[in-house]
CSV table of C-alpha atoms in Angstrom, one decimal:
chain,number,residue,atom,x,y,z
A,1,UNK,CA,40.8,85.3,-91.1
A,2,UNK,CA,43.0,87.6,-93.1
A,3,UNK,CA,46.6,86.9,-94.1
A,4,UNK,CA,48.1,88.7,-91.2
A,5,UNK,CA,45.9,86.9,-88.7
A,6,UNK,CA,46.7,83.5,-90.2
A,7,UNK,CA,50.4,84.3,-90.1
A,8,UNK,CA,50.1,85.3,-86.4
A,9,UNK,CA,48.1,82.1,-85.6
A,10,UNK,CA,50.7,79.9,-87.3
A,11,UNK,CA,53.5,81.8,-85.6
A,12,UNK,CA,51.9,81.3,-82.1
A,13,UNK,CA,51.4,77.5,-82.8
A,14,UNK,CA,55.1,77.3,-83.9
A,15,UNK,CA,56.3,79.0,-80.8
A,16,UNK,CA,54.2,76.7,-78.6
A,17,UNK,CA,55.7,73.7,-80.4
A,18,UNK,CA,59.2,75.1,-79.8
A,19,UNK,CA,58.5,75.7,-76.1
A,20,UNK,CA,57.3,72.1,-75.7
A,21,UNK,CA,60.4,70.7,-77.4
A,22,UNK,CA,62.6,72.9,-75.3
A,23,UNK,CA,60.9,71.7,-72.1
A,24,UNK,CA,61.4,68.0,-73.2
A,25,UNK,CA,65.0,68.6,-74.0
A,26,UNK,CA,65.5,70.2,-70.5
A,27,UNK,CA,63.8,67.3,-68.9
A,28,UNK,CA,66.0,64.8,-70.7
A,29,UNK,CA,69.2,66.7,-69.9
A,30,UNK,CA,68.4,67.1,-66.2
A,31,UNK,CA,67.0,63.6,-65.5
A,32,UNK,CA,69.2,60.7,-64.6
A,33,UNK,CA,69.9,58.5,-67.6
A,34,UNK,CA,67.8,55.3,-67.9
A,35,UNK,CA,68.0,52.2,-70.0
A,36,UNK,CA,65.8,52.0,-73.1
A,37,UNK,CA,62.5,50.3,-72.4
A,38,UNK,CA,62.8,46.5,-73.0
A,39,UNK,CA,66.6,46.6,-72.9
A,40,UNK,CA,68.2,45.5,-69.7
A,41,UNK,CA,71.7,45.6,-68.1
A,42,UNK,CA,73.3,42.4,-66.8
A,43,UNK,CA,75.6,42.9,-63.8
A,44,UNK,CA,77.3,40.4,-61.5
A,45,UNK,CA,75.4,37.2,-61.0
A,46,UNK,CA,73.1,37.9,-63.9
A,47,UNK,CA,76.0,38.0,-66.3
A,48,UNK,CA,77.7,35.0,-64.7
A,49,UNK,CA,74.4,33.1,-65.3
A,50,UNK,CA,74.2,34.3,-68.9
A,51,UNK,CA,77.8,33.2,-69.5
A,52,UNK,CA,77.2,29.8,-67.9
A,53,UNK,CA,74.3,29.1,-70.2
A,54,UNK,CA,76.3,30.0,-73.3
A,55,UNK,CA,79.2,28.0,-72.2
A,56,UNK,CA,77.1,24.8,-71.9
A,57,UNK,CA,75.4,25.6,-75.2
A,58,UNK,CA,78.7,26.1,-77.0
A,59,UNK,CA,80.1,23.0,-75.5
A,60,UNK,CA,77.1,20.8,-76.5
A,61,UNK,CA,77.2,22.2,-80.1
A,62,UNK,CA,80.9,21.6,-80.4
A,63,UNK,CA,80.4,18.0,-79.4
A,64,UNK,CA,78.1,17.6,-82.4
A,65,UNK,CA,80.8,19.1,-84.7
A,66,UNK,CA,79.3,22.6,-85.0
A,67,UNK,CA,81.6,25.7,-85.4
A,68,UNK,CA,81.0,29.3,-84.5
A,69,UNK,CA,79.8,32.1,-86.8
A,70,UNK,CA,79.3,35.8,-86.1
A,71,UNK,CA,77.2,38.1,-88.2
A,72,UNK,CA,76.7,41.9,-87.9
A,73,UNK,CA,73.9,43.3,-85.8
A,74,UNK,CA,72.8,45.5,-88.7
A,75,UNK,CA,71.7,44.0,-92.0
A,76,UNK,CA,69.9,45.4,-95.1
A,77,UNK,CA,66.2,45.3,-94.4
A,78,UNK,CA,65.6,43.3,-97.6
A,79,UNK,CA,67.4,40.3,-96.0
A,80,UNK,CA,64.5,39.9,-93.5
A,81,UNK,CA,61.7,41.1,-95.7
A,82,UNK,CA,62.5,38.5,-98.4
A,83,UNK,CA,62.9,35.6,-96.0
A,84,UNK,CA,60.5,36.2,-93.1
A,85,UNK,CA,57.6,37.4,-95.3
A,86,UNK,CA,56.2,40.9,-95.5
A,87,UNK,CA,53.0,39.6,-93.8
A,88,UNK,CA,54.8,38.1,-90.8
A,89,UNK,CA,54.5,39.9,-87.4
A,90,UNK,CA,58.2,40.4,-87.2
A,91,UNK,CA,58.4,42.3,-90.5
A,92,UNK,CA,55.0,44.0,-90.2
A,93,UNK,CA,55.2,45.2,-86.6
A,94,UNK,CA,58.4,44.4,-84.7
A,95,UNK,CA,61.5,45.3,-86.8
A,96,UNK,CA,63.8,48.1,-85.8
A,97,UNK,CA,64.1,49.6,-89.2
A,98,UNK,CA,65.8,52.9,-90.2
A,99,UNK,CA,67.1,54.8,-93.2
A,100,UNK,CA,70.8,55.4,-92.9
A,101,UNK,CA,72.9,58.4,-94.3
A,102,UNK,CA,73.4,56.6,-97.6
A,103,UNK,CA,69.6,56.3,-98.1
A,104,UNK,CA,69.6,52.6,-97.5
A,105,UNK,CA,67.0,50.8,-95.4
A,106,UNK,CA,68.7,49.0,-92.5
A,107,UNK,CA,67.4,46.7,-89.8
A,108,UNK,CA,68.6,45.6,-86.4
A,109,UNK,CA,68.7,41.8,-86.7
A,110,UNK,CA,65.4,40.3,-85.4
A,111,UNK,CA,66.5,36.7,-85.8
A,112,UNK,CA,69.6,34.7,-86.7
A,113,UNK,CA,68.8,32.2,-89.5
A,114,UNK,CA,68.4,34.8,-92.3
A,115,UNK,CA,71.7,36.4,-91.4
A,116,UNK,CA,73.4,33.0,-91.4
A,117,UNK,CA,71.9,32.2,-94.8
A,118,UNK,CA,73.1,35.6,-96.1
A,119,UNK,CA,76.6,35.0,-94.7
A,120,UNK,CA,76.8,31.6,-96.5
A,121,UNK,CA,76.1,33.3,-99.8
A,122,UNK,CA,78.4,36.3,-99.1
A,123,UNK,CA,81.3,34.1,-98.1
A,124,UNK,CA,80.9,31.7,-101.0
A,125,UNK,CA,80.2,28.7,-98.9
A,126,UNK,CA,77.3,27.3,-101.0
A,127,UNK,CA,79.6,24.7,-102.6
A,128,UNK,CA,81.2,23.7,-99.3
A,129,UNK,CA,78.4,21.7,-97.8
A,130,UNK,CA,77.3,20.7,-95.3
A,131,UNK,CA,77.8,23.6,-92.9
A,132,UNK,CA,77.2,23.0,-89.2
A,133,UNK,CA,77.2,26.4,-87.5
A,134,UNK,CA,76.3,27.9,-84.1
A,135,UNK,CA,75.9,31.5,-82.9
A,136,UNK,CA,75.1,33.6,-79.8
A,137,UNK,CA,73.9,37.0,-80.8
A,138,UNK,CA,71.7,39.9,-79.6
A,139,UNK,CA,68.4,40.2,-81.4
A,140,UNK,CA,66.0,43.2,-81.6
A,141,UNK,CA,62.2,43.2,-81.8
A,142,UNK,CA,59.9,46.0,-80.9
A,143,UNK,CA,57.4,44.0,-78.9
A,144,UNK,CA,55.6,44.8,-75.6
A,145,UNK,CA,58.2,44.1,-72.9
A,146,UNK,CA,57.2,41.5,-70.3
A,147,UNK,CA,58.7,38.8,-68.2
A,148,UNK,CA,60.8,36.6,-70.4
A,149,UNK,CA,60.4,38.9,-73.5
A,150,UNK,CA,62.6,41.9,-74.1
A,151,UNK,CA,63.1,44.2,-77.0
A,152,UNK,CA,66.8,43.3,-77.0
A,153,UNK,CA,67.4,39.7,-76.2
A,154,UNK,CA,70.1,37.2,-76.8
A,155,UNK,CA,69.7,33.9,-78.7
A,156,UNK,CA,71.9,30.9,-79.0
A,157,UNK,CA,71.2,29.0,-82.2
A,158,UNK,CA,72.4,26.3,-84.5
A,159,UNK,CA,72.0,25.8,-88.2
A,160,UNK,CA,72.7,22.7,-90.3
A,161,UNK,CA,72.8,23.7,-93.9
A,162,UNK,CA,73.2,21.4,-96.9
A,163,UNK,CA,71.5,18.2,-95.7
A,164,UNK,CA,68.0,17.4,-97.0
A,165,UNK,CA,67.7,14.0,-95.2
A,166,UNK,CA,65.3,14.0,-92.2
A,167,UNK,CA,68.2,12.7,-90.1
A,168,UNK,CA,69.4,16.3,-90.0
A,169,UNK,CA,66.1,17.3,-88.3
A,170,UNK,CA,66.6,14.5,-85.7
A,171,UNK,CA,70.2,15.7,-85.1
A,172,UNK,CA,69.1,19.2,-84.4
A,173,UNK,CA,66.3,18.1,-82.1
A,174,UNK,CA,68.7,15.8,-80.2
A,175,UNK,CA,71.3,18.6,-79.9
A,176,UNK,CA,68.8,21.0,-78.5
A,177,UNK,CA,67.4,18.3,-76.1
A,178,UNK,CA,71.0,17.5,-74.9
A,179,UNK,CA,71.7,21.2,-74.3
A,180,UNK,CA,68.6,21.7,-72.2
A,181,UNK,CA,69.2,18.5,-70.2
A,182,UNK,CA,72.8,19.6,-69.6
A,183,UNK,CA,71.6,22.9,-68.1
A,184,UNK,CA,69.6,20.9,-65.5
A,185,UNK,CA,66.8,23.5,-65.5
A,186,UNK,CA,64.1,22.9,-62.9
A,187,UNK,CA,60.7,22.2,-64.2
A,188,UNK,CA,59.5,19.6,-66.8
A,189,UNK,CA,60.7,19.9,-70.4
A,190,UNK,CA,58.1,19.1,-73.0
A,191,UNK,CA,58.9,18.6,-76.7
A,192,UNK,CA,56.2,19.4,-79.2
A,193,UNK,CA,56.7,18.6,-82.9
A,194,UNK,CA,54.7,18.8,-86.0
A,195,UNK,CA,55.2,18.8,-89.8
A,196,UNK,CA,54.3,21.6,-92.2
A,197,UNK,CA,55.0,19.4,-95.2
A,198,UNK,CA,56.6,20.5,-98.4
A,199,UNK,CA,55.5,23.6,-100.3
A,200,UNK,CA,52.8,21.6,-102.1
A,201,UNK,CA,51.3,20.4,-98.8
A,202,UNK,CA,51.5,23.8,-97.3
A,203,UNK,CA,49.7,25.5,-100.2
A,204,UNK,CA,46.9,23.0,-100.1
A,205,UNK,CA,46.5,23.3,-96.3
A,206,UNK,CA,46.6,27.0,-96.5
A,207,UNK,CA,43.7,27.1,-98.9
A,208,UNK,CA,41.7,24.7,-96.7
A,209,UNK,CA,42.3,26.9,-93.6
A,210,UNK,CA,41.4,30.1,-95.5
A,211,UNK,CA,38.1,28.5,-96.5
A,212,UNK,CA,37.3,27.2,-93.0
A,213,UNK,CA,38.3,30.4,-91.1
A,214,UNK,CA,36.5,32.5,-93.7
A,215,UNK,CA,33.2,31.0,-92.5
A,216,UNK,CA,34.0,32.2,-88.9
A,217,UNK,CA,35.6,35.6,-89.8
A,218,UNK,CA,33.3,37.6,-87.5
A,219,UNK,CA,34.0,35.3,-84.6
A,220,UNK,CA,37.8,35.6,-84.8
A,221,UNK,CA,39.9,38.1,-82.9
A,222,UNK,CA,41.1,41.3,-84.7
A,223,UNK,CA,44.6,39.8,-85.1
A,224,UNK,CA,43.3,36.6,-86.5
A,225,UNK,CA,41.1,38.4,-89.0
A,226,UNK,CA,44.2,40.2,-90.2
A,227,UNK,CA,46.1,37.0,-90.5
A,228,UNK,CA,43.2,35.4,-92.4
A,229,UNK,CA,44.1,37.6,-95.3
A,230,UNK,CA,47.9,37.3,-94.9
A,231,UNK,CA,48.9,34.0,-93.3
A,232,UNK,CA,46.0,31.7,-92.1
A,233,UNK,CA,48.4,29.2,-90.6
A,234,UNK,CA,49.3,31.8,-87.9
A,235,UNK,CA,45.7,31.7,-86.6
A,236,UNK,CA,46.5,28.2,-85.3
A,237,UNK,CA,49.1,29.8,-83.0
A,238,UNK,CA,46.6,32.3,-81.5
A,239,UNK,CA,46.1,32.2,-77.7
A,240,UNK,CA,42.9,34.3,-77.8
A,241,UNK,CA,40.0,32.5,-76.2
A,242,UNK,CA,37.5,33.0,-79.1
A,243,UNK,CA,40.2,31.7,-81.6
A,244,UNK,CA,40.9,28.6,-79.5
A,245,UNK,CA,37.3,27.4,-79.8
A,246,UNK,CA,37.4,27.9,-83.6
A,247,UNK,CA,40.8,26.3,-84.2
A,248,UNK,CA,39.9,23.2,-82.2
A,249,UNK,CA,37.7,22.2,-85.1
A,250,UNK,CA,40.0,23.3,-87.9
A,251,UNK,CA,41.0,20.8,-90.6
A,252,UNK,CA,44.0,18.6,-89.7
A,253,UNK,CA,47.3,19.1,-91.5
A,254,UNK,CA,47.8,15.4,-92.0
A,255,UNK,CA,44.9,15.3,-94.5
A,256,UNK,CA,46.9,17.5,-96.9
A,257,UNK,CA,50.4,16.0,-96.7
A,258,UNK,CA,52.0,14.6,-99.8
A,259,UNK,CA,53.5,11.0,-99.5
A,260,UNK,CA,57.0,12.4,-99.5
A,261,UNK,CA,56.1,14.7,-96.6
A,262,UNK,CA,54.5,11.8,-94.6
A,263,UNK,CA,57.7,9.7,-95.1
A,264,UNK,CA,59.9,12.6,-94.0
A,265,UNK,CA,58.0,13.1,-90.7
A,266,UNK,CA,57.7,9.3,-90.1
A,267,UNK,CA,61.5,9.1,-90.2
A,268,UNK,CA,61.8,11.9,-87.6
A,269,UNK,CA,59.2,10.4,-85.2
A,270,UNK,CA,60.6,6.9,-85.4
A,271,UNK,CA,64.2,8.1,-84.8
A,272,UNK,CA,63.2,10.1,-81.8
A,273,UNK,CA,61.4,7.1,-80.3
A,274,UNK,CA,64.6,5.0,-80.8
A,275,UNK,CA,66.8,7.7,-79.3
A,276,UNK,CA,64.6,7.8,-76.2
A,277,UNK,CA,63.6,11.5,-76.6
A,278,UNK,CA,60.0,11.9,-75.4
A,279,UNK,CA,57.8,14.1,-77.6
A,280,UNK,CA,54.2,15.0,-78.4
A,281,UNK,CA,52.9,15.5,-81.9
A,282,UNK,CA,51.0,18.8,-81.8
A,283,UNK,CA,49.0,19.3,-85.1
A,284,UNK,CA,48.4,23.0,-84.1
A,285,UNK,CA,52.1,23.8,-83.9
A,286,UNK,CA,53.1,26.3,-86.6
A,287,UNK,CA,56.0,28.7,-87.0
A,288,UNK,CA,55.3,32.3,-87.8
A,289,UNK,CA,58.0,32.8,-90.5
A,290,UNK,CA,57.3,32.0,-94.1
A,291,UNK,CA,60.4,30.0,-94.8
A,292,UNK,CA,59.6,27.0,-92.6
A,293,UNK,CA,58.5,23.6,-94.0
A,294,UNK,CA,58.5,19.9,-93.0
A,295,UNK,CA,59.5,19.4,-89.3
A,296,UNK,CA,58.9,22.2,-86.8
A,297,UNK,CA,59.3,21.8,-83.0
A,298,UNK,CA,59.2,23.7,-79.7
A,299,UNK,CA,60.5,22.8,-76.2
A,300,UNK,CA,58.4,24.2,-73.3
A,301,UNK,CA,59.5,24.4,-69.7
A,302,UNK,CA,56.7,23.9,-67.3
A,303,UNK,CA,57.7,26.4,-64.6
A,304,UNK,CA,56.1,29.0,-62.3
A,305,UNK,CA,58.8,31.4,-63.3
A,306,UNK,CA,57.7,31.5,-66.9
A,307,UNK,CA,54.0,30.7,-66.9
A,308,UNK,CA,52.1,29.4,-69.9
A,309,UNK,CA,52.5,32.3,-72.3
A,310,UNK,CA,56.3,32.5,-72.2
A,311,UNK,CA,57.0,28.8,-71.5
A,312,UNK,CA,58.8,28.1,-74.9
A,313,UNK,CA,62.6,28.0,-74.3
A,314,UNK,CA,63.7,26.6,-77.6
A,315,UNK,CA,62.1,26.5,-81.1
A,316,UNK,CA,63.2,25.3,-84.5
A,317,UNK,CA,62.4,23.9,-87.9
A,318,UNK,CA,63.4,23.1,-91.4
A,319,UNK,CA,63.8,25.8,-94.0
A,320,UNK,CA,64.8,24.3,-97.4
A,321,UNK,CA,65.5,26.9,-100.1
A,322,UNK,CA,66.1,29.9,-97.8
A,323,UNK,CA,69.4,30.7,-99.6
A,324,UNK,CA,67.7,30.8,-103.0
A,325,UNK,CA,65.1,33.3,-101.6
A,326,UNK,CA,68.1,35.6,-100.9
A,327,UNK,CA,69.4,35.2,-104.5
A,328,UNK,CA,71.9,32.4,-103.9
A,329,UNK,CA,73.1,30.2,-106.7
A,330,UNK,CA,71.8,27.0,-105.0
A,331,UNK,CA,68.6,26.0,-103.3
A,332,UNK,CA,70.1,24.6,-100.2
A,333,UNK,CA,68.2,22.6,-97.6
A,334,UNK,CA,68.6,23.7,-94.0
A,335,UNK,CA,67.4,23.1,-90.5
A,336,UNK,CA,68.1,24.7,-87.1
A,337,UNK,CA,66.8,26.1,-83.8
A,338,UNK,CA,67.3,29.0,-81.5
A,339,UNK,CA,66.9,29.4,-77.7
A,340,UNK,CA,66.4,32.6,-75.7
A,341,UNK,CA,69.0,33.0,-73.0
A,342,UNK,CA,67.0,35.4,-70.9
A,343,UNK,CA,64.1,32.9,-70.5
A,344,UNK,CA,66.5,30.1,-69.6
A,345,UNK,CA,68.1,32.4,-67.0
A,346,UNK,CA,64.7,33.0,-65.4
A,347,UNK,CA,64.2,29.3,-64.7
A,348,UNK,CA,67.7,28.5,-63.6
A,349,UNK,CA,68.5,28.5,-59.9
A,350,UNK,CA,71.2,31.0,-58.8
A,351,UNK,CA,72.9,28.1,-56.9
A,352,UNK,CA,73.6,26.3,-60.1
A,353,UNK,CA,75.7,29.1,-61.5
A,354,UNK,CA,79.5,28.8,-60.9
A,355,UNK,CA,80.8,32.1,-59.6
A,356,UNK,CA,84.6,32.9,-59.4
A,357,UNK,CA,86.2,32.9,-56.0
A,358,UNK,CA,86.4,36.5,-54.6
A,359,UNK,CA,89.7,38.2,-55.2
A,360,UNK,CA,92.3,38.2,-52.3
A,361,UNK,CA,92.2,41.8,-51.0
A,362,UNK,CA,95.5,43.5,-50.2
A,363,UNK,CA,94.8,46.1,-47.4
A,364,UNK,CA,97.2,48.9,-46.7
A,365,UNK,CA,97.8,50.2,-43.2
A,366,UNK,CA,98.0,54.0,-43.4
A,367,UNK,CA,100.6,55.9,-41.4
A,368,UNK,CA,99.0,58.3,-38.8
A,369,UNK,CA,101.2,61.3,-38.6
A,370,UNK,CA,100.8,65.1,-38.6
A,371,UNK,CA,101.1,66.5,-42.0
A,372,UNK,CA,103.8,69.1,-42.5
A,373,UNK,CA,102.4,72.2,-44.1
A,374,UNK,CA,103.5,75.6,-45.3
A,375,UNK,CA,101.5,78.8,-45.6
A,376,UNK,CA,100.9,78.3,-49.3
A,377,UNK,CA,99.9,74.6,-48.9
A,378,UNK,CA,96.5,74.4,-47.1
A,379,UNK,CA,95.5,71.2,-45.3
A,380,UNK,CA,92.3,70.6,-47.3
A,381,UNK,CA,90.3,69.6,-44.2
A,382,UNK,CA,93.1,68.5,-41.8
A,383,UNK,CA,94.8,70.5,-39.2
A,384,UNK,CA,98.3,70.2,-37.6
A,385,UNK,CA,96.8,68.9,-34.4
A,386,UNK,CA,94.6,66.3,-36.2
A,387,UNK,CA,96.8,63.6,-37.7
A,388,UNK,CA,96.1,62.5,-41.2
A,389,UNK,CA,96.1,58.9,-42.5
A,390,UNK,CA,98.7,58.9,-45.3
A,391,UNK,CA,100.0,56.1,-47.4
A,392,UNK,CA,103.5,56.7,-48.8
A,393,UNK,CA,104.1,56.0,-52.5
A,394,UNK,CA,106.6,53.3,-51.7
A,395,UNK,CA,104.0,51.4,-49.6
A,396,UNK,CA,101.5,51.6,-52.5
A,397,UNK,CA,104.2,50.2,-54.8
A,398,UNK,CA,105.0,47.4,-52.4
A,399,UNK,CA,101.3,46.6,-52.1
A,400,UNK,CA,101.1,46.3,-55.9
A,401,UNK,CA,104.2,44.1,-55.9
A,402,UNK,CA,102.5,41.8,-53.3
A,403,UNK,CA,99.3,41.7,-55.5
A,404,UNK,CA,101.4,40.7,-58.5
A,405,UNK,CA,102.9,37.8,-56.7
A,406,UNK,CA,99.5,36.7,-55.4
A,407,UNK,CA,98.2,36.6,-59.0
A,408,UNK,CA,100.9,34.1,-59.8
A,409,UNK,CA,99.3,31.6,-57.4
A,410,UNK,CA,95.6,32.8,-57.4
A,411,UNK,CA,93.4,33.9,-60.2
A,412,UNK,CA,92.4,37.3,-58.8
A,413,UNK,CA,93.8,39.9,-56.4
A,414,UNK,CA,92.9,43.6,-55.7
A,415,UNK,CA,94.7,46.3,-53.8
A,416,UNK,CA,92.0,47.6,-51.5
A,417,UNK,CA,93.8,50.5,-49.8
A,418,UNK,CA,93.1,53.1,-52.5
A,419,UNK,CA,91.1,56.2,-51.6
A,420,UNK,CA,89.8,59.3,-53.3
A,421,UNK,CA,91.9,61.4,-50.9
A,422,UNK,CA,95.6,61.5,-50.8
A,423,UNK,CA,95.8,62.3,-47.1
A,424,UNK,CA,92.8,60.6,-45.5
A,425,UNK,CA,92.8,56.8,-46.1
A,426,UNK,CA,90.4,54.5,-44.3
A,427,UNK,CA,91.8,52.9,-41.1
A,428,UNK,CA,92.5,49.2,-41.3
A,429,UNK,CA,89.5,48.3,-39.1
A,430,UNK,CA,87.1,50.0,-41.5
A,431,UNK,CA,88.8,48.3,-44.5
A,432,UNK,CA,88.5,44.9,-42.9
A,433,UNK,CA,84.8,45.5,-42.0
A,434,UNK,CA,84.1,46.5,-45.7
A,435,UNK,CA,85.8,43.4,-47.1
A,436,UNK,CA,84.3,40.9,-44.6
A,437,UNK,CA,80.8,42.3,-45.3
A,438,UNK,CA,80.9,41.3,-49.0
A,439,UNK,CA,79.4,38.1,-50.3
A,440,UNK,CA,81.1,35.8,-51.0
A,441,UNK,CA,83.6,36.6,-48.3
A,442,UNK,CA,87.3,36.1,-49.2
A,443,UNK,CA,89.0,33.3,-47.3
A,444,UNK,CA,92.2,35.2,-46.9
A,445,UNK,CA,93.2,38.9,-46.5
A,446,UNK,CA,96.7,40.2,-47.0
A,447,UNK,CA,97.8,43.3,-45.0
A,448,UNK,CA,100.9,45.5,-45.6
A,449,UNK,CA,102.3,48.7,-44.3
A,450,UNK,CA,105.5,50.6,-43.9
A,451,UNK,CA,106.8,48.1,-41.2
A,452,UNK,CA,106.0,45.1,-43.5
A,453,UNK,CA,107.7,46.8,-46.5
A,454,UNK,CA,110.9,47.4,-44.6
A,455,UNK,CA,111.1,43.7,-43.6
A,456,UNK,CA,109.9,42.4,-47.0
A,457,UNK,CA,107.0,40.6,-45.2
A,458,UNK,CA,103.2,40.6,-45.2
A,459,UNK,CA,100.4,39.8,-42.7
A,460,UNK,CA,98.1,37.0,-43.8
A,461,UNK,CA,94.7,36.8,-42.1
A,462,UNK,CA,92.5,33.7,-42.4
A,463,UNK,CA,88.9,35.0,-42.3
A,464,UNK,CA,87.5,31.5,-41.7
A,465,UNK,CA,89.8,30.5,-38.7
A,466,UNK,CA,90.0,34.1,-37.5
A,467,UNK,CA,93.8,33.9,-37.3
A,468,UNK,CA,96.6,35.9,-38.7
A,469,UNK,CA,100.4,35.6,-38.9
A,470,UNK,CA,103.3,37.5,-40.4
A,471,UNK,CA,105.3,35.8,-43.2
A,472,UNK,CA,107.9,36.5,-45.8
A,473,UNK,CA,106.7,37.6,-49.1
A,474,UNK,CA,108.4,34.6,-50.6
A,475,UNK,CA,106.1,32.3,-48.7
A,476,UNK,CA,102.8,33.8,-50.0
A,477,UNK,CA,102.1,31.0,-52.4
A,478,UNK,CA,102.2,28.3,-49.7
A,479,UNK,CA,100.2,30.4,-47.2
A,480,UNK,CA,97.3,31.0,-49.7
């Protein structure tokens, strides 16, 4: 192929590429907008349920002396790469990472603990210990969306930083247990706990696991074979059938714990017994992030709504030294947990969610009268022999005054008589039918028109008793 032929071939390929891009752009501009995959809207009852869960979580944390903290959605990528571990699934496969205009790598926050640790250093709180903090923030992970797992999800979490004693572990477990009990979620709550020991214990156990799983490398799933070279502890968390058979005979962590690690975990289990919090020691329970050590735990909700794979509704653990990994001046101990709000919402019954009372609607009776026109003022769809339904400006103002007075006695009120047409408002019967068809139905409806305005009165309709009467505007509070 000569030079001219090659140039023509490249040119044709370039034009085909341009045409494809143009077609895609046209499709995106003509299609109806849609939400990003794995990112959902919350409207009405769904949002009320979300707020209800957060309200109970915040109330429980406040009772334990925790105070709120808010961190930015976007952090420098290094915050998570240094703390979560470059070999973790979160950093390796799930982070929303991008290069900004200043040529810095940024990440949409995938979890809350590292951001809290960064905030403690940034705001010079390392010498003001302990810190009891709670947060409710959106997180982002590029996972395969499924029921109970979204790419944008909200977590409520608590962090107790600055206390090395195992009593802090117990406090966090108890706080989480009280929160879930206060929610009254249907289904059985099951608390699983384990210990990963101190760094010395973890290092010894990691070597033992690498040796054991190395003998079964060819029998492991593809994911576990990768983890064997990066983080063998994560193989214990695999749900793959072939992996389960191999992990069942894996060495037990207890054989590699130092005396200090055994004493730490013994305090936790004894305290939970005395507090009456039921738990199961699960030696296969691990946490996928590199900063965890000593006590780790998960709470599962046995429910048909979640199934087995997404049953975990709360998880936590101890992470001593996380601040020093970020370059802090002190190696601070810490422990905390996080709970996914979306999963809790799935198992909660709609009937358990408090919903505000519906607003009192103020309906406006339109005046039916022939519209006066001039040759240079067309009727826009009406005719002199067909009366229009008009609402005079003074009547609208009166309706808004009535609504203002109602709000002094009730929490909500809305003027319902508005329309997209200045000359063709809905008749009262149609307005009433629309209001009464809504759920929940308002207990009272207030009706006004020109006649009521002239007398400074309103009509109050009781939708439950199917009665109505005319009263002075000054008696509205008593009538409602």
